[in-house]
Structure formats: structure tokens, C-alpha cells
XYZ file of C-alpha atoms in Angstrom:
620
model
C 99.745 96.248 63.418
C 96.672 97.022 65.516
C 93.555 95.033 64.717
C 90.215 95.077 66.538
C 87.417 92.653 65.831
C 83.738 92.952 66.640
C 82.674 90.739 69.512
C 81.510 87.501 67.937
C 79.064 84.906 69.310
C 79.426 83.631 71.931
C 98.022 78.507 98.649
C 97.610 75.606 101.081
C 94.842 73.086 100.716
C 92.274 73.295 103.473
C 90.569 70.113 104.589
C 86.853 69.945 103.848
C 84.819 70.413 107.040
C 83.570 67.188 108.559
C 80.013 66.377 107.584
C 79.901 68.902 104.749
C 77.102 68.127 102.305
C 78.502 67.837 98.779
C 77.565 70.715 96.528
C 76.530 68.458 93.675
C 77.698 70.729 90.882
C 75.890 69.546 87.697
C 78.676 70.108 85.197
C 78.516 66.555 83.861
C 74.794 66.883 83.153
C 75.606 70.009 81.117
C 78.004 67.953 78.957
C 81.271 69.428 80.275
C 84.509 67.629 80.927
C 86.078 68.201 84.321
C 88.710 70.478 82.795
C 86.049 72.530 81.021
C 84.124 72.827 84.288
C 87.236 74.064 86.087
C 87.830 76.674 83.388
C 84.163 77.722 83.607
C 84.504 78.320 87.358
C 87.612 80.437 86.822
C 85.842 82.469 84.141
C 82.830 83.267 86.299
C 83.836 83.070 89.986
C 87.250 84.667 89.434
C 88.768 87.454 87.371
C 89.997 84.807 84.934
C 92.570 82.025 85.225
C 96.235 82.449 86.002
C 98.712 79.982 84.457
C 98.218 76.612 86.128
C 94.918 77.537 87.796
C 92.913 74.907 85.918
C 95.303 72.226 87.155
C 95.099 73.608 90.705
C 91.289 73.415 90.690
C 91.437 69.851 89.380
C 93.973 68.796 92.019
C 91.847 70.207 94.843
C 88.608 68.992 93.320
C 85.967 71.283 91.896
C 83.688 71.170 94.925
C 86.450 71.731 97.460
C 87.749 74.652 95.424
C 84.258 76.185 95.372
C 83.815 75.617 99.107
C 87.069 77.401 99.745
C 85.902 80.316 97.596
C 82.601 80.512 99.466
C 84.294 80.564 102.858
C 87.362 82.662 102.094
C 90.407 82.811 104.345
C 93.211 85.082 105.454
C 95.867 85.695 102.825
C 99.178 86.827 104.368
C 100.842 87.291 100.972
C 98.024 89.522 99.790
C 98.143 91.472 103.053
C 101.854 91.999 102.488
C 101.166 93.425 99.034
C 98.620 95.823 100.540
C 100.756 96.840 103.520
C 102.049 99.999 101.868
C 98.550 101.487 101.434
C 98.276 103.535 104.606
C 94.628 104.530 104.071
C 93.493 100.925 104.595
C 94.376 101.334 108.283
C 92.697 104.707 108.913
C 89.586 104.611 111.180
C 86.448 105.791 109.415
C 85.992 108.896 111.574
C 89.484 110.124 110.738
C 89.237 110.123 106.921
C 87.990 113.712 106.519
C 90.686 114.866 108.960
C 93.538 112.887 107.432
C 92.514 113.659 103.823
C 90.659 117.003 103.761
C 89.374 118.402 100.501
C 91.212 121.254 98.743
C 88.409 123.689 99.586
C 88.846 123.145 103.296
C 92.642 123.443 103.055
C 92.294 126.737 101.164
C 89.768 128.068 103.669
C 91.994 127.240 106.644
C 95.048 128.680 104.897
C 93.218 131.942 104.217
C 92.247 132.192 107.882
C 95.978 131.942 108.614
C 96.694 134.802 106.197
C 97.816 132.694 103.207
C 96.095 134.203 100.181
C 96.116 132.914 96.577
C 98.511 134.700 94.230
C 98.508 135.196 90.490
C 100.881 132.250 90.147
C 98.711 129.127 90.444
C 101.655 126.748 90.846
C 103.217 128.881 93.570
C 99.880 129.023 95.386
C 99.529 125.259 95.119
C 103.012 124.739 96.577
C 102.257 127.079 99.487
C 99.026 125.206 100.203
C 100.854 121.863 100.085
C 103.379 123.122 102.638
C 100.555 124.425 104.827
C 98.700 121.087 104.609
C 101.808 119.079 105.520
C 102.389 121.312 108.541
C 98.826 120.516 109.660
C 99.437 116.786 109.220
C 97.070 116.517 106.247
C 97.558 114.130 103.343
C 96.399 114.988 99.787
C 93.172 113.364 98.652
C 94.861 112.190 95.457
C 96.951 109.875 97.653
C 93.762 108.439 99.162
C 92.194 107.884 95.751
C 95.352 106.284 94.358
C 95.387 103.904 97.317
C 91.720 103.080 96.766
C 92.279 102.127 93.136
C 95.534 100.325 93.897
C 94.051 98.062 96.548
C 91.192 97.075 94.246
C 93.503 96.097 91.394
C 96.014 94.321 93.644
C 93.241 92.264 95.224
C 91.645 91.458 91.864
C 94.936 90.322 90.312
C 96.505 88.502 93.251
C 93.840 87.388 95.754
C 93.258 83.663 96.051
C 89.721 84.243 97.361
C 88.651 85.405 93.928
C 84.908 84.988 94.450
C 85.059 87.447 97.327
C 86.727 90.005 95.051
C 84.168 89.486 92.289
C 81.306 89.888 94.772
C 82.892 92.930 96.419
C 82.896 94.554 92.978
C 79.309 93.442 92.349
C 77.954 94.768 95.652
C 79.892 98.030 95.409
C 78.173 98.713 92.092
C 74.824 97.707 93.575
C 75.302 100.234 96.409
C 77.348 102.691 94.381
C 78.949 105.808 95.840
C 81.226 108.009 93.755
C 84.496 109.863 94.055
C 82.770 112.558 91.993
C 80.790 113.517 95.102
C 82.738 116.200 96.955
C 81.425 115.261 100.407
C 81.368 111.464 100.139
C 84.722 110.995 98.375
C 86.829 110.986 101.537
C 84.834 107.990 102.841
C 84.701 105.787 99.715
C 87.629 103.573 100.692
C 86.150 103.058 104.159
C 82.766 102.305 102.570
C 84.113 99.414 100.530
C 86.360 98.241 103.364
C 83.841 98.396 106.212
C 80.370 98.130 104.661
C 80.787 96.057 101.494
C 83.660 93.615 101.858
C 82.785 92.076 105.275
C 79.223 91.253 104.138
C 79.692 90.200 100.500
C 78.798 86.563 101.298
C 76.841 87.102 104.498
C 73.364 88.295 105.393
C 71.821 90.802 103.003
C 70.091 92.494 105.924
C 73.448 93.059 107.618
C 74.923 94.343 104.356
C 71.966 96.692 103.890
C 72.311 98.001 107.431
C 76.053 98.570 107.135
C 75.469 100.548 103.933
C 72.618 102.596 105.431
C 74.741 103.704 108.398
C 77.930 104.456 106.507
C 79.009 108.109 106.133
C 79.756 107.632 102.424
C 76.155 106.637 101.649
C 74.655 109.153 104.086
C 76.527 111.960 102.334
C 76.298 110.683 98.754
C 72.489 110.391 98.828
C 72.019 113.387 101.146
C 70.382 111.620 104.077
C 72.931 113.237 106.393
C 71.046 116.508 105.921
C 67.489 115.155 106.205
C 65.472 116.195 109.246
C 61.940 116.443 110.570
C 59.944 119.212 108.971
C 59.772 122.551 110.833
C 57.169 122.302 113.532
C 57.216 118.497 113.467
C 57.620 116.666 116.745
C 61.066 115.072 117.118
C 62.097 112.028 119.135
C 63.990 114.186 121.602
C 60.991 116.459 122.148
C 58.775 113.407 122.561
C 61.011 111.858 125.206
C 61.308 115.136 127.091
C 57.592 115.833 126.790
C 58.228 119.065 124.896
C 56.734 120.654 121.786
C 59.761 122.740 120.879
C 63.485 122.097 120.590
C 64.952 121.877 124.095
C 67.929 123.931 125.194
C 71.199 122.098 124.715
C 70.055 120.087 121.683
C 72.267 119.907 118.629
C 72.013 122.923 116.271
C 69.763 122.754 113.194
C 71.312 124.869 110.454
C 70.490 125.448 106.795
C 74.153 125.994 105.895
C 77.091 123.593 106.280
C 78.254 123.793 109.868
C 81.932 124.635 110.443
C 81.743 122.185 113.344
C 80.349 119.130 111.535
C 80.827 119.955 107.851
C 77.281 118.637 107.231
C 74.274 120.821 106.579
C 71.039 119.822 108.310
C 68.284 121.849 106.628
C 64.880 122.077 108.213
C 63.083 119.483 106.152
C 62.960 116.147 104.445
C 65.374 114.870 101.798
C 64.015 111.930 99.758
C 67.133 110.967 97.776
C 68.274 108.037 99.896
C 64.736 106.756 100.448
C 64.057 106.629 96.716
C 67.284 104.813 95.850
C 66.893 102.476 98.819
C 63.573 101.324 97.380
C 64.339 101.454 93.660
C 67.986 100.351 93.503
C 69.038 98.747 96.781
C 65.998 96.578 97.549
C 62.608 96.329 95.792
C 63.627 97.371 92.290
C 61.885 99.765 89.913
C 58.863 97.468 89.596
C 58.730 96.594 93.268
C 55.296 98.030 93.966
C 56.167 101.088 96.034
C 54.577 104.500 95.603
C 55.673 108.105 96.049
C 53.947 108.048 99.426
C 56.187 105.128 100.422
C 59.229 107.169 99.385
C 58.148 110.028 101.631
C 57.367 107.745 104.555
C 60.709 105.945 104.236
C 62.492 109.304 104.123
C 60.690 110.285 107.353
C 61.788 107.006 108.935
C 65.445 107.861 108.225
C 65.437 111.460 109.440
C 68.256 111.996 111.907
C 70.498 109.326 110.363
C 73.616 111.406 109.813
C 77.403 111.504 110.120
C 79.376 111.586 113.344
C 81.296 114.876 113.493
C 85.031 114.624 112.747
C 87.628 115.071 115.511
C 88.212 118.729 114.610
C 84.776 119.917 115.791
C 84.682 122.626 118.414
C 85.116 121.445 121.984
C 81.788 122.930 123.054
C 79.961 121.098 120.270
C 81.634 117.805 121.135
C 80.842 118.180 124.823
C 77.193 118.856 123.989
C 77.079 115.754 121.779
C 78.632 113.595 124.496
C 76.011 114.801 126.990
C 73.213 113.869 124.597
C 74.704 110.434 123.954
C 74.999 109.758 127.687
C 71.371 110.699 128.372
C 68.420 108.350 127.648
C 67.148 110.528 124.829
C 67.688 108.176 121.873
C 70.949 109.501 120.421
C 73.094 106.677 118.956
C 76.705 106.765 117.748
C 78.746 104.014 116.102
C 81.966 104.449 114.114
C 81.202 107.282 111.680
C 77.421 107.091 112.159
C 75.266 109.330 114.350
C 71.535 109.141 114.985
C 70.250 112.508 116.128
C 67.036 112.206 118.117
C 66.541 115.973 117.835
C 66.226 115.681 114.018
C 64.089 112.531 113.779
C 60.436 112.785 112.845
C 58.658 110.990 115.683
C 55.253 110.889 114.004
C 53.334 107.809 112.898
C 54.401 106.385 109.509
C 53.162 103.736 107.090
C 55.514 101.948 104.669
C 54.211 99.372 102.167
C 51.105 99.000 104.291
C 53.038 98.434 107.541
C 52.396 100.971 110.310
C 55.360 102.341 112.258
C 54.129 103.573 115.605
C 54.683 107.170 116.722
C 57.102 108.348 119.396
C 59.996 106.155 118.262
C 63.561 106.892 117.145
C 66.210 104.917 115.295
C 63.875 101.908 115.416
C 61.894 103.388 112.512
C 64.783 103.108 110.069
C 65.818 99.696 111.355
C 62.282 98.339 110.925
C 62.158 99.672 107.374
C 65.417 97.853 106.604
C 63.977 94.651 108.123
C 60.837 95.011 106.024
C 62.700 95.681 102.781
C 65.338 92.975 103.245
C 62.634 90.333 103.755
C 60.349 91.509 100.933
C 59.745 89.138 97.975
C 60.350 91.986 95.517
C 63.826 92.481 97.014
C 64.513 88.766 96.655
C 63.544 88.913 92.979
C 65.496 92.100 92.275
C 68.681 90.672 93.805
C 68.189 87.233 92.245
C 67.880 88.774 88.800
C 71.018 90.877 89.263
C 73.094 87.971 90.603
C 71.917 85.679 87.808
C 72.753 88.374 85.251
C 76.226 88.796 86.746
C 77.131 85.105 86.902
C 75.116 83.514 84.083
C 73.689 85.726 81.343
C 72.511 89.242 80.581
C 69.079 87.636 80.102
C 69.008 84.901 82.776
C 66.416 82.090 82.595
C 63.250 82.835 84.618
C 63.460 79.408 86.260
C 66.885 80.255 87.678
C 65.595 83.553 89.084
C 62.661 81.730 90.690
C 65.050 79.239 92.269
C 67.254 81.948 93.741
C 64.216 83.857 95.036
C 63.011 80.756 96.877
C 66.407 80.198 98.500
C 66.736 83.864 99.497
C 63.303 83.911 101.157
C 63.714 80.543 102.889
C 67.131 81.450 104.354
C 66.372 85.022 105.400
C 68.603 86.544 102.736
C 71.684 84.344 103.237
C 73.864 85.386 100.302
C 76.196 82.393 100.565
C 73.235 80.038 100.295
C 71.953 81.956 97.287
C 75.347 81.601 95.592
C 75.358 77.869 96.349
C 71.953 77.523 94.701
C 73.194 79.397 91.653
C 76.203 77.093 91.295
C 74.004 74.019 91.762
C 71.748 75.076 88.886
C 72.068 73.638 85.381
C 71.747 77.182 84.000
C 75.179 78.145 85.356
C 76.846 75.346 83.391
C 74.780 75.145 80.209
C 76.472 75.762 76.873
C 74.020 78.585 76.115
C 75.367 80.585 79.062
C 79.066 80.007 78.541
C 80.826 82.946 76.851
C 77.551 84.892 76.994
C 78.933 87.715 79.144
C 81.182 90.528 77.897
C 83.974 91.581 80.229
C 83.893 95.092 81.614
C 87.119 97.093 81.184
C 88.112 96.183 84.759
C 87.488 92.491 84.117
C 89.325 92.600 80.811
C 92.397 94.325 82.222
C 92.652 92.130 85.311
C 91.957 88.895 83.426
C 94.667 89.771 80.887
C 97.258 90.404 83.606
C 96.267 87.157 85.307
C 96.324 85.220 82.018
C 99.927 86.175 81.242
C 101.005 85.405 84.821
C 101.718 89.079 85.478
C 102.720 90.571 88.803
C 101.159 93.928 89.590
C 103.868 95.983 91.271
C 102.561 99.505 90.631
C 98.865 99.694 89.752
C 98.640 103.285 88.508
C 99.161 102.567 84.801
C 96.715 99.658 84.859
C 94.087 101.899 86.482
C 94.668 104.467 83.731
C 94.104 101.805 81.076
C 90.863 100.716 82.738
C 89.707 104.338 82.686
C 90.736 104.758 79.046
C 88.650 101.717 78.138
C 85.620 103.408 79.700
C 85.501 102.497 83.406
C 87.350 104.982 85.636
C 87.323 103.167 88.960
C 84.950 104.508 91.643
C 83.940 107.462 89.453
C 80.512 106.437 88.160
C 78.327 109.380 89.138
C 74.873 107.793 89.151
C 73.760 105.656 92.117
C 73.074 102.772 89.707
C 76.782 101.902 89.525
C 78.518 100.665 86.376
C 76.204 98.597 84.137
C 76.531 94.842 83.805
C 75.410 94.240 80.224
C 77.216 93.882 76.920
C 75.894 96.958 75.124
C 77.377 99.221 77.800
C 80.926 98.176 76.879
C 80.874 97.371 73.168
C 81.355 100.139 70.623
C 84.006 100.879 68.019
C 86.095 103.306 70.064
C 86.170 101.167 73.182
C 87.015 98.014 71.246
C 89.960 99.801 69.639
C 91.178 100.775 73.113
C 90.802 97.167 74.272
C 93.055 95.987 71.453
C 95.542 98.725 72.216
C 95.617 97.495 75.795
C 96.319 93.933 74.650
C 99.106 95.273 72.447
C 100.627 97.291 75.281
C 100.445 94.461 77.809
C 101.936 91.927 75.407
C 104.808 94.255 74.583
C 105.599 95.121 78.210
C 104.157 98.610 77.749
C 101.888 98.655 80.842
C 104.132 100.178 83.463
C 104.130 98.390 86.795
C 103.182 94.957 85.406
C 105.995 92.401 85.374
C 105.655 89.382 83.084
C 107.701 86.771 81.244
C 105.932 85.566 78.103
C 108.686 83.170 76.921
C 108.709 81.442 80.315
C 104.923 81.115 80.123
C 105.343 78.912 77.031
C 108.164 76.898 78.560
C 110.904 78.778 76.738
C 109.946 77.399 73.329
C 111.545 78.979 70.266
C 108.569 80.352 68.317
C 109.682 81.922 65.073
C 106.377 82.382 63.243
C 103.058 83.988 64.156
C 101.195 80.717 63.643
C 103.586 78.807 65.913
C 103.184 81.463 68.597
C 99.406 81.418 68.274
C 99.318 77.628 68.557
C 101.429 77.808 71.713
C 99.638 80.675 73.495
C 95.987 80.107 72.627
C 95.588 77.158 75.052
C 97.533 79.079 77.710
C 95.509 82.286 77.538
C 92.155 80.734 76.629
C 92.174 77.409 78.493
C 89.558 74.810 77.558
C 87.941 76.908 74.856
C 87.262 76.188 71.206
C 89.989 78.094 69.373
C 88.676 77.389 65.893
C 86.893 80.681 65.301
C 89.767 82.705 66.737
C 92.279 80.878 64.549
C 90.126 81.452 61.474
C 89.902 85.169 62.231
C 93.628 85.402 62.824
C 94.508 83.389 59.730
C 92.315 85.670 57.644
C 93.926 88.716 59.226
C 97.438 87.392 58.646
C 96.672 86.799 55.002
C 95.228 90.288 54.549
C 97.949 92.098 56.479
C 100.664 90.346 54.481
C 99.179 91.855 51.345
C 98.085 95.306 52.577
C 100.304 96.210 55.536
C 99.270 97.461 58.985
C 95.559 98.312 59.351
C 92.928 98.849 61.970
C 89.727 96.835 61.815
C 86.695 98.716 63.150
C 83.643 96.683 64.251
C 80.312 97.630 62.721
C 78.020 95.780 65.091
C 77.632 94.791 68.707
C 77.877 91.293 70.206
C 75.825 88.684 68.471
C 75.525 90.731 65.258
C 77.470 90.371 62.030
C 81.094 91.399 62.307
C 82.787 93.574 59.732
C 84.887 91.600 57.297
C 86.429 94.750 55.848
C 89.480 96.479 57.273
C 89.158 100.197 57.778
C 92.260 102.225 57.040
C 91.872 104.540 60.044
C 90.408 104.094 63.503
C 87.496 106.314 64.571
C 88.408 109.654 66.122
C 87.033 108.445 69.456
C 89.808 105.875 69.466
C 92.640 108.362 69.022
C 95.763 107.313 70.944
C 96.178 108.714 74.400
C 99.416 109.517 76.241
C 101.585 106.432 76.461
C 99.758 104.563 73.676
C 101.874 102.521 71.371
C 101.624 103.467 67.692
C 99.086 102.010 65.290
C 101.884 100.045 63.631
C 102.352 97.892 66.709
C 102.467 94.434 65.230
C 104.865 94.705 62.315
C 107.687 92.488 61.149
C 110.102 93.862 63.739
C 107.917 92.768 66.673
C 108.674 89.331 68.157
C 106.142 86.724 67.086
C 105.285 86.034 70.728
C 104.328 89.666 71.341
C 102.210 89.796 68.199
C 100.438 86.548 69.031
C 99.693 87.414 72.673
C 98.461 90.884 71.705
C 96.131 89.422 69.083
C 94.760 86.850 71.515
C 94.144 89.403 74.277
C 92.257 91.576 71.787
C 90.352 88.732 70.147
C 86.562 88.353 70.409
C 86.948 85.187 72.465
C 89.089 86.840 75.145
C 86.488 89.586 75.557
C 83.975 86.998 76.728
C 83.655 85.112 79.988
């Protein structure tokens, strides 16, 4: 029986550093017991609790556990789980060479005389053989590794806050696998730009993002240059008015040497999103003129050519880098002084002097990272992620003050958030709806599952509405309830709970009887009484039990049904049971049937599936 309800209301211990000022977490003032406070931390700073996690937090002490989360540490066991993902060890410059796109493989094969045939499968096999002979790996392998590492970390990492923040900041600075040029760099983007800075300086995070090939390609800055006839940094330093001999080529079409087009003119895409999404926010006070001036400041910020570029091109680049002409290279980033607009600029009232180079973009990043509008935009997003979709204005003000006084220290901002009453208040608890990623990972963690092969779990996350790394818009996946709650998606969430409880999510190992201490649980009510406190620790189970009791009574009389919600979170739930799910919730490949929880199913499986699909489990 498959039932979906509408969302109802809401390793080793490290010694504490000597002289550490206590955090002073105000959970007592909010009326929580210590166990409730521990469960609250695991709901918000982690992807949910694993069996025994509440006890672990209590043994270490709430403040020491939080300090450990804020500081992070090496995790050899996690590294061992990730060791088989080869792409995690590939240098950023080598990604487009190691994992070329199918278009490039086809083009190279055709140059070698391998033409497509009428048989698509035969052509594909010939191209695969050709690619292997060249030492290429298929991009699908790269993307599978990208999704696998995210799910493995989310399920098994002990530094859970770092994983939650890595997900938060990736969405804030979103790049997408749907972008044909950027996709080869997405894993390196999260690995090199996002993860190292998730609890560091926002200015350093912003700079790492701005220089990364994934962002430069995704928002088209890699092909932005000074307007035709405009004076470039290279021309300025050489005292010339025209492009000097030996400078890098400026082409309107993608270069076979670099793979990146550099049209003669400005591209505003990155500048606009830098202002509107990454820093100031939509109401941050910037104008279209600011967008243009910021775009001018970032002309010449492009991608370092891959190792396969022509020898002559590479030699020319090396000569320019060795000369004092303003060219800069680092990892996959290249600043081209021959493409940078060297004219005077003015951004948000601040004048950037003429005749400069990469300093223009760096000064813009300094200005934006320190701006009060940026502080408010980030404070609001962090408060919405960790407290409520509509966070209290006083909390936002507090986080803004800490951000500005510490120069954008993200760890200090997180400390201030945890020290606020708003984080712990009853009004905030259970106010957030889990995204499909959060739901899937929290369910695996709740049942004590081990993620051995992540592919099936990634497919379930996609089926519930969140294909990992595939959100096309630069906004990233939304962080609000209405984005995830509708009838079709809720049906898929319950199907996922059913599949996980019954061992139907391939690659996830679990032992539900052992989780309950091997108790003999013959009836549904006995199983519910045993598993509710295990899967929903320190929560009020009254409403969930009432819903389940009502469902058990109805299903005994009417047989298997599907309940379809008629309202979103906070609204009235449907008391009726629809006989068929909506068409949008039609089973996909590998789905269990709609008669999942019938009399032949073990009571434990029925109970765990119901709990994982219940309104209370959808909340955090």
C-alpha cells in the first residue's frame, strides 16, 4: 500500500583548543532539553541523524561537537570510500583533455577518416574504440563520479556541516552540467573553488569562483574582451594603439587551439550574475551602468588553454607570461592583457583608474565582498537555509553586523547564527522542507544505511525533482518549501521511502531488524512504536501516529490506496484517499508497485516506509 500525505505543520574525540571561548548555545533559553538540542543540531547542521548520533553528540558535549563541525578534520575512512573516483585526482587543466565532449571526439575521428554510418550503435562503438586509443575517458564516467562523491560525502562524512555548506555554496554559485562547455570542469569547480572555502573568507571564496574555468565558461566571461578599437592593457604597457605582433589571437569563432571563442566585444552575463546573485542581491542598488563597468573590469579573464593546444600557440603564450606585460596564469585560469579594457571605469561610485590590468577585477571583488548589501544578501540566504524560509529580521541584522565586522568571515557568521535564539526557537523547528537530496540522504542515514553504489540513489533524487548538478539557471536549486511540495513529487517521495524500506534502492545496504535490536515486531503498531523514536529522534510523534492510525483503519476497510495531497505545507491536508495517483506520479523504471504495503509485507518494512514518507520526516 502506497500512501502519501500532505506536508503538515510544522570518530575520535578531539580535545577542545586551550583558551577556547565557549559558544554559549542558547538551547535552554529556548525551552529545549539537551537531547532535543542535539537532535536539532543534527537536523540542521547535518543531513539528518544516523542511529546513535544523538548519544554521540551528548557524550562529546553540544558545544564541542559544534566546534568540531566548524573546524572540520581529515577523514581517512571517507577518503577510502572516495578512492575509486579517479576524477577527484585529475588536475583542473586536464579535465577537457581527459574527458572530452562527444562533439570533439567525433570531429577528431572524422579527421582520421572515421565517418558516421547508418547504424548508430556501430558508429558509437567505433567512436568509443577511437576515444580509448587516444586515452580519453567518457564524460558520463566523469558525471557519475561527480554525483557519487557528493552522495558518499553526504551520507558518510563526519564533518557534516562542511557537506551541508558545500551544497549551499554550490547552489549560490551554481554551474550546470547542462552547459556543454562548462560541464567538464564542474567536479573541479566544487572540489577546488567551493569546498576549500565553505567556512573561510567570503572574499577568497568569491575570488576562487571568479577565476575558475567552470564559471568563466558557464557565464561566458571567457569570451569577453575589450571592444574593437578600445585600448588594451598590453597596448598600454607597450605604448601602442593597435594590437602588437605576437599577441594572442582574437577570434570570433571557437579556436581549435583553445576551444574558447573570444569575440571582439563585451559580454555582460557574468557581471550581471556577480552583482545580482553572487554578491549584492537583486535589490542591492546597482544599475545597468554598473553591470557594464563590471563587465569591462573582467575583460580578459578567461581559461588557460588545455594541453592539446598547438605548440606554436603555447610557445607564444609562454613568451607573453614571461614578459612584464600583465599576463597572469594560475591553474586553469588565464588573464589576457591583450583582451582587457584598460580604460577608466566607475563601479558603484568607485573609480578604477585607467591603464591597469587584472587589478580591475580584483578591486571589484574587494568592493563587492565588503559591501553592506552583500552582507545582507548572504545573511538572508544563510538564515533561510538554517532557520526558516522567512527568517526573523533581527537575526539577519545580527549576521550582517558580524559579517561586516569580521571582513566576511563565514565561520564567525555561522557561530553567530548558532548563538542566536532564533536558531533554537520552537517556531523555527520543523519549519524547513527537505529538498529531494536532503530527503534521500537523511533517509539512508536514518536507517543506518551504507552507500556502496550511489547510482540508484542519484536516480531517485532526480526522480523526486532534483537531478544533481543539472539546474540550468545560475540561481541554483531553490531553498523554499513551495519548490518541492506538489502532489506528484510527494508521491515520488513516498515511493522512495517504500523502496528504501524494502531494500529496493540498489547499492544501499541496511539491516532494519538490527536497528531495532532484533525485536520481534508482528504488528504494524508495534513496528511503528519501535521505529518512530529511531527514525525521528526527539520529536513529537503524536500527529504522525494519529495519521497512521487513521490510515490503518481506512486501509483495513478499503484495501490499498494512494492519498494525494491537496495543499502545500501549512495548509489543510486532504482527509480523503484518492483511488489513483496523478499521472505526473506514474511509476518509473524500477518503481515498486502501488500495492507495496499489503499483508504480505513484513510489518517492519511497512512501518519504516510509512515513517520515511510521513509529513514529519519531510521536515527538518
